[in-house]
Short mmCIF file of C-alpha atoms in Angstrom, two decimals:
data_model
loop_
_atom_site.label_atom_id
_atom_site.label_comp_id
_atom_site.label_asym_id
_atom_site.label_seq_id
_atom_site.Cartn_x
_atom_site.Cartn_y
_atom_site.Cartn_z
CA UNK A 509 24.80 44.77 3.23
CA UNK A 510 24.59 40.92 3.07
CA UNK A 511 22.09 39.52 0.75
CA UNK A 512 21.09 35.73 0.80
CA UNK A 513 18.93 34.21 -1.44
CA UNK A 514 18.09 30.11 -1.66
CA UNK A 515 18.71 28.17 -4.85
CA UNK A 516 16.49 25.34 -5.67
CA UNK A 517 17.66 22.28 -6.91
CA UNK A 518 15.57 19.49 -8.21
CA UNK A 519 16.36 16.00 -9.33
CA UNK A 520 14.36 13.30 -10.51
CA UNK A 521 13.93 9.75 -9.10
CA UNK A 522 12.26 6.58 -11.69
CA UNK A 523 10.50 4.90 -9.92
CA UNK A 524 10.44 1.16 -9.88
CA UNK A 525 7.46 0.01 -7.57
CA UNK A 526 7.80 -3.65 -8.64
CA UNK A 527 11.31 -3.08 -6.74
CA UNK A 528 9.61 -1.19 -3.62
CA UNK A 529 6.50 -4.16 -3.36
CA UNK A 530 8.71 -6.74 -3.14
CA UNK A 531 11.52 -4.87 -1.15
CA UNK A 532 8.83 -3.92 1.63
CA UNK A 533 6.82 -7.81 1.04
CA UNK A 534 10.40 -9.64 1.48
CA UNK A 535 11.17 -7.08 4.77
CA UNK A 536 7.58 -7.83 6.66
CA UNK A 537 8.15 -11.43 5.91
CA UNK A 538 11.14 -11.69 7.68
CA UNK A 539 8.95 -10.91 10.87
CA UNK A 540 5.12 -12.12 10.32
CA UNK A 541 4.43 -15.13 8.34
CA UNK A 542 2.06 -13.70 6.03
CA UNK A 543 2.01 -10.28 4.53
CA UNK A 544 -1.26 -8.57 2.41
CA UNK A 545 -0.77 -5.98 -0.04
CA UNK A 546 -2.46 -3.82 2.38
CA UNK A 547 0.11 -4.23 4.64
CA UNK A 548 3.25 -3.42 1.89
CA UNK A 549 0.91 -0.38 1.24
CA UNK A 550 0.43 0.99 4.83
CA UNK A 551 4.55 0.56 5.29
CA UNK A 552 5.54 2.39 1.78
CA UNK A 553 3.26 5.11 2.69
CA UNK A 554 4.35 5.15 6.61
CA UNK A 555 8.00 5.38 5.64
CA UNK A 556 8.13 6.75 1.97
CA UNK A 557 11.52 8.95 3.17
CA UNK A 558 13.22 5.91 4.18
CA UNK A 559 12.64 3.51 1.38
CA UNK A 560 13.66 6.40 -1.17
CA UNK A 561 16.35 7.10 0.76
CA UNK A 562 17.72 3.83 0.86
CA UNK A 563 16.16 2.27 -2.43
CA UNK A 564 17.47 4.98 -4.95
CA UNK A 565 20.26 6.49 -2.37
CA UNK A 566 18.75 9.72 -2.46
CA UNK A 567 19.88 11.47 0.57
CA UNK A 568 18.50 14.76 0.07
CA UNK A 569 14.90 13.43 -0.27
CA UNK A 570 13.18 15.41 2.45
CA UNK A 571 9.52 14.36 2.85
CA UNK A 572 8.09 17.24 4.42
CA UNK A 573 9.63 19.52 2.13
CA UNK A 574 8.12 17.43 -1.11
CA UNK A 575 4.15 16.94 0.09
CA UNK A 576 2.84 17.55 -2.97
CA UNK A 577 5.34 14.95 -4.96
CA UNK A 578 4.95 12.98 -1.64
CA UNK A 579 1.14 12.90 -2.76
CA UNK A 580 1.38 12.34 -6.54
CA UNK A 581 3.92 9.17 -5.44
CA UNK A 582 1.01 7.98 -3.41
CA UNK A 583 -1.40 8.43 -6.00
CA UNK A 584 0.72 6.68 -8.43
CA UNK A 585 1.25 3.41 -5.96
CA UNK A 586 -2.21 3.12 -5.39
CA UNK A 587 -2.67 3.48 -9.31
CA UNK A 588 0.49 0.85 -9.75
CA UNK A 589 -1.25 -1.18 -7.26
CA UNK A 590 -4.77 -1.23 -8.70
CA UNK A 591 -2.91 -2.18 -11.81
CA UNK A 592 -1.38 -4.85 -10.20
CA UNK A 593 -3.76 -6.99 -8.44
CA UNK A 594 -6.98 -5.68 -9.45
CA UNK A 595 -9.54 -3.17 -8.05
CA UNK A 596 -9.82 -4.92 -4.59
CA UNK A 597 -5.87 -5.08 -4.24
CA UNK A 598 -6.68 -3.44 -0.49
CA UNK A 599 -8.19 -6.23 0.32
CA UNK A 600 -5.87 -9.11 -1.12
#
């Protein structure tokens, strides 16, 4: 009898969001003349795989099988964000 079992590997990823703001900021403004922080928000959280993927090279970053990091990373921008530009940074 055959008898498979799964390993789980896990790796850890710091995080730089001053590096993903102005990564995503400098990317919309190549096609709209003006960008809010709303709209570096909305395109982080649209496309979190990708921009961890290609940011920190990390390949095996599967989003849908890392929701609940997936959700403490969006937790933490919002925080980082907050931080950033002040309570209202949705609206700036």
């Amino acid at each position: 009898m055959k008898f498979w079992y799964d390993i789980i590997d896990t790796r850890c990823l710091e995080i730089n969001f001053e590096e993903i703001y102005d990564i995503i900021k400098d990317r919309l403004l190549e096609d709209e003349p003006e960008v809010s922080t709303y709209d570096v928000y909305q395109e982080f959280i649209d496309n979190i795989q990708y921009y961890i993927n290609v940011i920190y090279r990390a390949d095996d970053f599967d989003e849908s099988e890392n929701e609940s990091n997936v959700e403490d990373l969006v937790c933490c921008w919002e925080q980082w964000l907050e931080e950033k530009f002040g309570e209202n940074w949705d609206e700036v």
